[in-house]
Coordinates of C-alpha atoms in Angstrom, one line a residue:
M124 CA 125.0 134.0 -24.0
T125 CA 123.8 131.9 -21.0
G126 CA 125.5 132.0 -17.7
V127 CA 125.3 130.5 -14.2
F128 CA 125.7 132.7 -11.2
S129 CA 125.3 132.5 -7.4
L130 CA 124.2 135.8 -5.4
L131 CA 124.3 133.9 -2.1
P132 CA 125.8 136.0 0.8
D133 CA 129.3 135.6 2.2
G134 CA 130.4 133.6 -1.0
R135 CA 128.6 130.5 0.1
H136 CA 127.9 127.8 -2.2
G137 CA 124.3 126.6 -2.8
L138 CA 122.9 124.1 -5.2
L139 CA 124.9 125.4 -7.9
G140 CA 128.2 124.7 -6.0
P141 CA 131.5 126.2 -7.0
P142 CA 131.9 127.7 -10.4
F143 CA 131.2 124.7 -12.7
D144 CA 134.4 123.2 -14.1
G145 CA 133.0 120.1 -15.6
G146 CA 134.7 117.9 -13.0
A147 CA 133.3 114.7 -11.4
D148 CA 129.9 115.4 -9.9
L149 CA 130.2 112.4 -7.5
S150 CA 133.5 113.3 -5.9
R151 CA 132.4 116.9 -5.5
H152 CA 129.1 115.8 -3.8
L153 CA 130.9 113.4 -1.5
A154 CA 133.4 116.1 -0.6
A155 CA 130.5 118.4 0.4
G156 CA 129.0 115.9 2.8
G157 CA 126.6 114.3 0.4
Y158 CA 125.2 110.6 0.8
A159 CA 125.7 111.0 4.6
P160 CA 124.0 108.3 6.6
L161 CA 120.6 109.3 8.0
P162 CA 120.4 107.9 11.5
A163 CA 117.2 109.7 12.5
P164 CA 114.8 110.5 9.6
G165 CA 112.4 112.2 12.0
R166 CA 115.1 114.8 12.9
L167 CA 115.5 115.7 9.2
L168 CA 111.9 116.1 8.8
D169 CA 111.6 118.3 11.7
R170 CA 114.4 120.4 10.3
I171 CA 112.6 120.7 6.9
A172 CA 109.4 121.9 8.7
A173 CA 111.4 124.3 11.0
V174 CA 113.1 126.2 8.2
G175 CA 109.8 126.3 6.1
L176 CA 111.1 124.6 3.0
R177 CA 108.6 124.9 0.2
G178 CA 108.3 123.0 -2.9
R179 CA 110.0 124.3 -6.0
G180 CA 107.9 122.7 -8.6
G181 CA 105.5 125.9 -8.8
A182 CA 102.9 125.8 -6.2
G183 CA 105.2 126.4 -3.3
F184 CA 103.5 123.8 -1.0
P185 CA 105.4 123.1 2.3
A186 CA 107.6 120.2 1.7
A187 CA 107.2 118.8 5.3
V188 CA 103.5 118.5 5.0
K189 CA 103.8 116.7 1.7
L190 CA 106.4 114.3 3.1
R191 CA 104.4 113.5 6.2
T192 CA 101.1 113.1 4.3
V193 CA 102.8 110.5 2.1
R194 CA 104.5 108.8 5.2
D195 CA 101.1 108.5 7.1
A196 CA 99.1 107.2 4.1
A197 CA 98.0 103.6 4.0
G198 CA 100.4 101.2 2.2
P199 CA 104.0 101.4 1.1
P200 CA 104.8 104.6 -0.7
V201 CA 106.7 105.5 -3.9
V202 CA 108.8 108.6 -4.4
V203 CA 109.3 110.3 -7.8
A204 CA 111.9 113.0 -8.6
N205 CA 110.0 115.1 -11.1
G206 CA 112.5 116.8 -13.6
E207 CA 110.2 117.5 -16.4
E208 CA 110.1 121.3 -17.1
G209 CA 107.0 122.2 -18.9
E210 CA 107.8 126.0 -18.7
P211 CA 109.7 127.0 -21.8
G212 CA 111.4 129.8 -19.8
S213 CA 112.9 127.5 -17.1
V214 CA 116.2 125.6 -17.1
K215 CA 116.8 124.9 -13.4
D216 CA 115.6 121.4 -13.2
R217 CA 117.3 120.2 -16.5
W218 CA 120.6 122.0 -15.2
L219 CA 120.4 120.2 -11.9
L220 CA 120.0 116.7 -13.6
R221 CA 122.6 117.3 -16.1
H222 CA 125.3 118.8 -13.7
R223 CA 124.3 117.9 -10.2
P224 CA 122.6 114.4 -10.6
H225 CA 124.0 113.1 -7.4
L226 CA 122.6 116.0 -5.4
V227 CA 119.2 115.2 -6.9
L228 CA 119.6 111.4 -6.2
D229 CA 120.8 111.9 -2.7
G230 CA 117.5 114.0 -2.2
L231 CA 115.5 111.2 -3.6
R232 CA 117.0 108.6 -1.3
L233 CA 116.4 110.9 1.8
A234 CA 112.8 111.4 0.7
A235 CA 112.4 107.6 0.5
A236 CA 113.9 107.3 3.9
L237 CA 111.5 110.0 5.4
T238 CA 108.4 108.5 3.8
G239 CA 109.3 104.8 4.3
A240 CA 109.4 104.2 0.3
A241 CA 110.9 101.1 -1.0
R242 CA 111.2 102.3 -4.6
G243 CA 111.7 105.5 -6.6
H244 CA 111.5 107.0 -10.1
V245 CA 113.3 109.8 -11.9
Y246 CA 111.0 111.4 -14.4
L247 CA 112.3 113.6 -17.2
S248 CA 112.2 114.4 -20.9
D249 CA 115.6 115.8 -21.5
A250 CA 118.0 113.4 -23.2
P251 CA 121.3 114.9 -21.6
A252 CA 119.6 114.8 -18.3
E253 CA 118.7 111.2 -18.7
Q254 CA 122.2 110.3 -19.6
A255 CA 123.7 112.1 -16.6
V256 CA 121.2 110.4 -14.2
R257 CA 121.9 106.9 -15.6
Q258 CA 125.6 107.6 -15.3
A259 CA 125.2 108.7 -11.6
L260 CA 123.1 105.7 -10.8
A261 CA 125.8 103.5 -12.2
E262 CA 128.6 105.3 -10.2
R263 CA 126.8 105.0 -7.0
P264 CA 123.5 103.0 -6.9
L265 CA 121.1 104.0 -4.4
D266 CA 119.9 101.6 -1.5
L267 CA 116.4 101.3 -3.3
P268 CA 115.6 100.5 -6.8
V269 CA 115.3 103.5 -9.1
D270 CA 113.9 103.6 -12.6
V271 CA 114.4 106.4 -15.0
V272 CA 111.2 107.2 -17.0
R273 CA 111.4 109.3 -20.1
A274 CA 108.4 111.3 -21.3
E275 CA 107.7 113.5 -24.3
H276 CA 108.3 117.1 -23.5
T277 CA 105.0 119.1 -23.3
Y278 CA 103.6 121.9 -21.0
V279 CA 101.4 119.6 -19.0
A280 CA 103.8 116.5 -18.9
G281 CA 105.3 117.6 -15.5
E282 CA 101.7 118.0 -13.8
E283 CA 101.8 115.4 -10.8
T284 CA 99.1 113.3 -12.2
A285 CA 100.6 113.3 -15.6
V286 CA 103.8 112.1 -14.1
V287 CA 101.9 109.2 -12.3
R288 CA 99.9 108.3 -15.5
R289 CA 103.2 108.1 -17.7
I290 CA 105.1 106.1 -15.0
D291 CA 102.2 103.6 -15.1
G292 CA 102.6 103.0 -18.8
G293 CA 100.0 105.7 -20.0
P294 CA 100.3 109.1 -21.8
A295 CA 101.8 112.0 -19.9
L296 CA 98.4 113.7 -19.5
P297 CA 96.7 114.9 -16.3
T298 CA 93.9 113.1 -14.7
A299 CA 90.9 114.4 -12.9
K300 CA 91.4 115.0 -9.0
P301 CA 90.8 113.4 -6.6
P302 CA 92.5 111.1 -6.0
R303 CA 95.8 113.0 -5.8
P304 CA 99.1 111.1 -6.0
Y305 CA 99.7 111.2 -2.2
E306 CA 96.4 109.2 -1.9
S307 CA 96.7 106.9 -5.0
G308 CA 99.6 107.3 -7.3
V309 CA 102.1 105.1 -9.1
G310 CA 100.5 101.5 -9.1
G311 CA 97.8 102.8 -6.7
A312 CA 100.4 103.4 -4.0
P313 CA 100.7 106.7 -2.0
T314 CA 103.2 108.6 -4.2
L315 CA 105.4 111.8 -3.4
V316 CA 106.0 113.6 -6.7
A317 CA 108.7 116.1 -5.8
N318 CA 110.4 118.6 -8.0
V319 CA 114.2 117.9 -8.4
E320 CA 115.2 121.3 -6.9
T321 CA 113.1 120.5 -3.8
L322 CA 115.0 117.1 -3.5
A323 CA 118.4 118.7 -4.0
R324 CA 117.5 121.2 -1.2
I325 CA 116.6 118.5 1.1
A326 CA 120.0 116.9 0.3
A327 CA 121.7 120.1 1.1
L328 CA 119.8 120.5 4.4
H329 CA 121.0 117.1 5.5
A330 CA 124.7 117.7 4.4
R331 CA 124.9 121.3 5.7
P332 CA 122.6 121.7 8.7
D333 CA 124.4 124.9 9.8
D334 CA 123.2 126.6 6.4
A335 CA 119.7 125.3 6.8
D336 CA 118.0 128.8 6.7
L337 CA 119.9 129.8 3.7
V338 CA 119.5 126.4 1.7
A339 CA 115.7 126.7 2.4
G340 CA 115.3 130.3 1.6
A341 CA 117.2 130.5 -1.7
H342 CA 115.8 130.0 -5.0
L343 CA 117.1 129.0 -8.5
V344 CA 115.8 131.5 -10.9
T345 CA 116.0 131.6 -14.8
L346 CA 116.3 135.1 -16.2
S347 CA 115.6 136.0 -19.8
G348 CA 114.3 138.5 -22.3
A349 CA 115.2 140.0 -25.6
G350 CA 117.1 142.9 -24.1
G351 CA 119.8 141.1 -22.2
A352 CA 121.3 137.6 -21.4
A353 CA 119.8 134.5 -20.2
A354 CA 121.1 133.3 -17.0
L355 CA 120.5 130.7 -14.1
V356 CA 120.8 132.3 -10.8
E357 CA 120.8 131.2 -7.2
V358 CA 119.5 134.0 -5.0
T359 CA 118.0 134.5 -1.6
A360 CA 114.3 135.1 -1.1
G361 CA 113.2 138.6 -0.9
T362 CA 115.9 139.8 -3.3
H363 CA 114.3 142.8 -5.3
L364 CA 113.8 141.9 -9.1
T365 CA 115.6 144.9 -10.2
V366 CA 118.9 143.3 -8.8
L367 CA 118.1 140.4 -11.1
A368 CA 117.4 142.4 -14.1
D369 CA 120.5 144.4 -13.7
L370 CA 122.6 141.3 -13.4
A371 CA 121.6 139.9 -16.7
G372 CA 121.5 143.2 -18.6
H373 CA 117.7 143.8 -18.4
G374 CA 117.9 146.9 -16.4
R375 CA 116.0 148.9 -19.2
A376 CA 113.1 146.5 -18.9
G377 CA 109.6 148.1 -18.7
A378 CA 107.7 145.1 -17.4
V379 CA 108.3 141.5 -16.3
L380 CA 106.4 138.2 -17.0
L381 CA 106.5 136.3 -13.7
G382 CA 106.8 132.6 -12.8
G383 CA 107.1 131.3 -16.4
L384 CA 103.8 131.6 -18.0
F385 CA 101.9 131.2 -14.8
G386 CA 102.5 134.4 -12.8
G387 CA 101.2 136.8 -15.4
L388 CA 102.5 140.3 -16.5
H389 CA 103.6 143.0 -14.1
G390 CA 104.1 146.7 -15.2
A391 CA 104.9 149.8 -13.1
G392 CA 106.6 148.9 -9.7
W393 CA 107.9 145.6 -10.7
R394 CA 111.5 146.6 -9.8
D395 CA 110.6 146.7 -6.2
L396 CA 108.8 143.3 -6.1
P397 CA 110.5 140.8 -3.8
L398 CA 111.5 137.4 -5.1
D399 CA 109.3 135.2 -2.9
H400 CA 105.9 133.5 -2.9
D401 CA 104.3 135.7 -0.6
G402 CA 105.5 139.1 -1.8
L403 CA 104.6 138.1 -5.5
S404 CA 101.3 136.8 -4.5
A405 CA 100.3 140.0 -2.7
A406 CA 101.2 141.9 -5.8
G407 CA 98.9 139.7 -7.9
G408 CA 101.6 137.6 -9.4
A409 CA 103.3 134.2 -8.7
L410 CA 106.9 132.9 -8.2
G411 CA 105.9 129.7 -10.0
C412 CA 109.0 127.9 -11.3
G413 CA 111.1 131.0 -10.7
A414 CA 111.3 131.9 -14.5
L415 CA 111.3 135.7 -15.1
Y416 CA 111.0 137.1 -18.7
F417 CA 111.8 140.8 -19.0
L418 CA 110.1 143.1 -21.5
R419 CA 112.0 146.0 -23.1
P420 CA 110.2 149.4 -23.2
E421 CA 109.8 148.8 -26.9
D422 CA 108.3 145.3 -26.3
C423 CA 104.5 145.3 -26.4
P424 CA 102.7 143.5 -23.5
V425 CA 99.7 142.8 -25.8
A426 CA 102.0 140.8 -28.2
V427 CA 103.6 138.9 -25.3
A428 CA 100.2 138.0 -23.8
A429 CA 99.0 136.9 -27.3
E430 CA 102.0 134.8 -27.9
A431 CA 101.9 133.2 -24.5
T432 CA 98.3 132.3 -24.7
A433 CA 98.7 131.0 -28.3
Y434 CA 101.3 128.7 -26.9
L435 CA 99.2 127.6 -24.0
A436 CA 96.3 126.8 -26.4
A437 CA 98.4 124.7 -28.6
Q438 CA 99.8 122.8 -25.5
S439 CA 96.4 121.9 -24.2
A440 CA 96.1 118.2 -23.4
R441 CA 92.6 118.5 -25.2
Q442 CA 91.0 116.3 -22.5
C443 CA 88.9 119.1 -20.8
G444 CA 86.3 120.8 -23.1
V445 CA 86.5 124.0 -21.0
C446 CA 90.2 124.1 -21.4
V447 CA 90.1 123.6 -25.1
S448 CA 87.4 126.2 -25.6
G449 CA 88.7 128.6 -22.9
T450 CA 92.3 128.6 -24.0
G451 CA 91.3 128.8 -27.6
A452 CA 89.0 131.8 -27.0
L453 CA 91.6 133.5 -25.0
A454 CA 94.3 133.1 -27.5
T455 CA 91.9 134.2 -30.4
T456 CA 90.7 137.3 -28.7
L457 CA 94.1 138.4 -27.6
G458 CA 95.4 137.8 -31.1
A459 CA 92.5 139.9 -32.3
V460 CA 93.6 142.7 -30.0
A461 CA 97.2 142.5 -31.2
R462 CA 96.0 142.9 -34.8
G463 CA 94.1 146.0 -34.0
E464 CA 90.8 144.2 -34.4
A465 CA 89.3 144.6 -30.8
S466 CA 85.8 145.9 -30.3
D467 CA 84.6 148.2 -27.6
G468 CA 83.5 145.2 -25.6
T469 CA 86.6 143.0 -26.0
A470 CA 88.3 144.1 -22.7
E471 CA 85.1 143.4 -20.8
T472 CA 84.9 140.0 -22.4
L473 CA 88.5 139.0 -21.4
R474 CA 88.0 140.3 -17.9
R475 CA 84.8 138.1 -17.6
W476 CA 86.7 135.1 -18.8
S477 CA 89.6 135.7 -16.5
R478 CA 87.2 135.5 -13.6
Q479 CA 85.2 132.5 -14.8
L480 CA 87.7 130.1 -16.2
P481 CA 90.4 129.5 -13.4
G482 CA 89.9 126.2 -11.5
R483 CA 87.8 124.5 -14.2
G484 CA 90.5 122.3 -15.9
A485 CA 92.2 119.2 -14.7
C486 CA 95.6 121.1 -14.6
G487 CA 96.8 124.7 -14.1
L488 CA 97.2 125.5 -17.9
L489 CA 93.8 127.1 -18.3
D490 CA 94.5 129.2 -15.1
A491 CA 97.8 130.4 -16.6
A492 CA 96.0 131.5 -19.7
A493 CA 93.2 133.3 -17.8
H494 CA 95.8 134.9 -15.6
L495 CA 97.7 136.2 -18.4
A496 CA 94.7 138.1 -19.7
A497 CA 93.8 139.3 -16.4
T498 CA 97.2 141.0 -15.6
L499 CA 97.3 142.4 -19.0
L500 CA 94.1 144.2 -18.4
T501 CA 95.2 145.2 -14.9
H502 CA 98.6 146.6 -15.7
F503 CA 98.2 147.7 -19.3
P504 CA 94.7 149.0 -19.9
D505 CA 95.9 151.8 -21.9
R506 CA 98.0 149.6 -24.2
V507 CA 95.0 147.3 -24.7
D508 CA 92.7 150.3 -25.5
A509 CA 95.5 151.8 -27.9
H510 CA 95.0 148.7 -29.9
R511 CA 91.4 149.2 -30.8
G512 CA 91.3 149.9 -34.5
S513 CA 95.1 149.7 -35.1
A514 CA 97.9 147.3 -34.3
C515 CA 101.3 148.7 -33.0
P516 CA 104.5 147.8 -34.9
A517 CA 105.5 145.2 -32.2
C518 CA 102.3 143.3 -33.0
A519 CA 102.5 143.2 -36.7
D520 CA 103.4 139.6 -37.1
P521 CA 100.9 136.8 -36.1
A522 CA 101.6 135.3 -32.7
P523 CA 103.6 132.0 -33.1
C524 CA 102.3 129.1 -30.9
D525 CA 105.6 127.3 -30.4
G526 CA 106.9 129.4 -27.4
R527 CA 110.0 130.6 -29.1
R528 CA 110.0 133.9 -27.5
F529 CA 110.2 132.5 -23.9
T530 CA 112.5 129.5 -24.6
V531 CA 115.9 129.4 -22.9
P532 CA 118.8 127.1 -23.6
V533 CA 120.2 125.2 -20.8
P534 CA 123.6 126.8 -19.8

């Protein structure tokens, strides 16, 4: 069973708000200070910079830098609320759009004011989220025109150039960079593509300036795994992963898959890892979209890596030859390892590919697949070696490529 929990200190409410009761989102948002006038956009932008708010889409780029870059670009800009969650193990963006649409839209109108944008878009693929956003816009229209753009759900559809391409009427597929959207985006205009959690935090910073550090430092995290419950949790940065595992009944976990499929596998020592960008990066992982998948002691990390790379290979946009061949080779080889068909040189081949492939595709999909292989070899070399000549029971079935193991229902 899924759940929604807040672990913020002193009983304070973050983006999740009070325990969700299905009540009217607009009245709740207005009561919390939402849609307040913005007399001095520069002051809010300075506050965003001062508290170090980072984007919540995966890369963790400083939000103030991105806002200023779009503001200072040539030509009238466009702002986009990006709610397309490609990671199957993440639910935070769809949850916000379904249950806190006014918080996201408030952040979108503030981003427009900060950048000087005269039009905006909400980009998503989830039908219930689209219905909630359209209803919210009908309840309280923003002071700039906003289009709701629906895309087909794929792993790469939320990549920022894919977002721009779809809004402009094309397929939701990444394009080569440069230019990046802040240089030339929707209709050729400088474009801010901002994750919906990032926008929600901007709205919360404006409504509750006294809680600025808490708002900027907290994260929405999706917890899942076969050994416990799935949950959406708001937690302060730096919280040890063992606290989150225990909360959702994953205390027996022997390993964790970090940041959706992007942050890789982590074995011994995972319990002491802090939930923040710098701490996880220093440990060779990544926070990414904040999705954590816990592996039970009886789960085989080889099977998890094989299934994850099979999914990524199936989700390739098939525009970059190196991605098609690279993800395919990684998936095929890890599948062979899982089946007990690895040779003496297989591990070294995977290690070489994990060094050579990152950065060569138009988006991060190939990087994610390569990092999965690299972290499997780093943290579980003995498990890989044990598969030479024989598969373990957990790897008996072929790895499906639909992401079913990692998929979490929206609570």
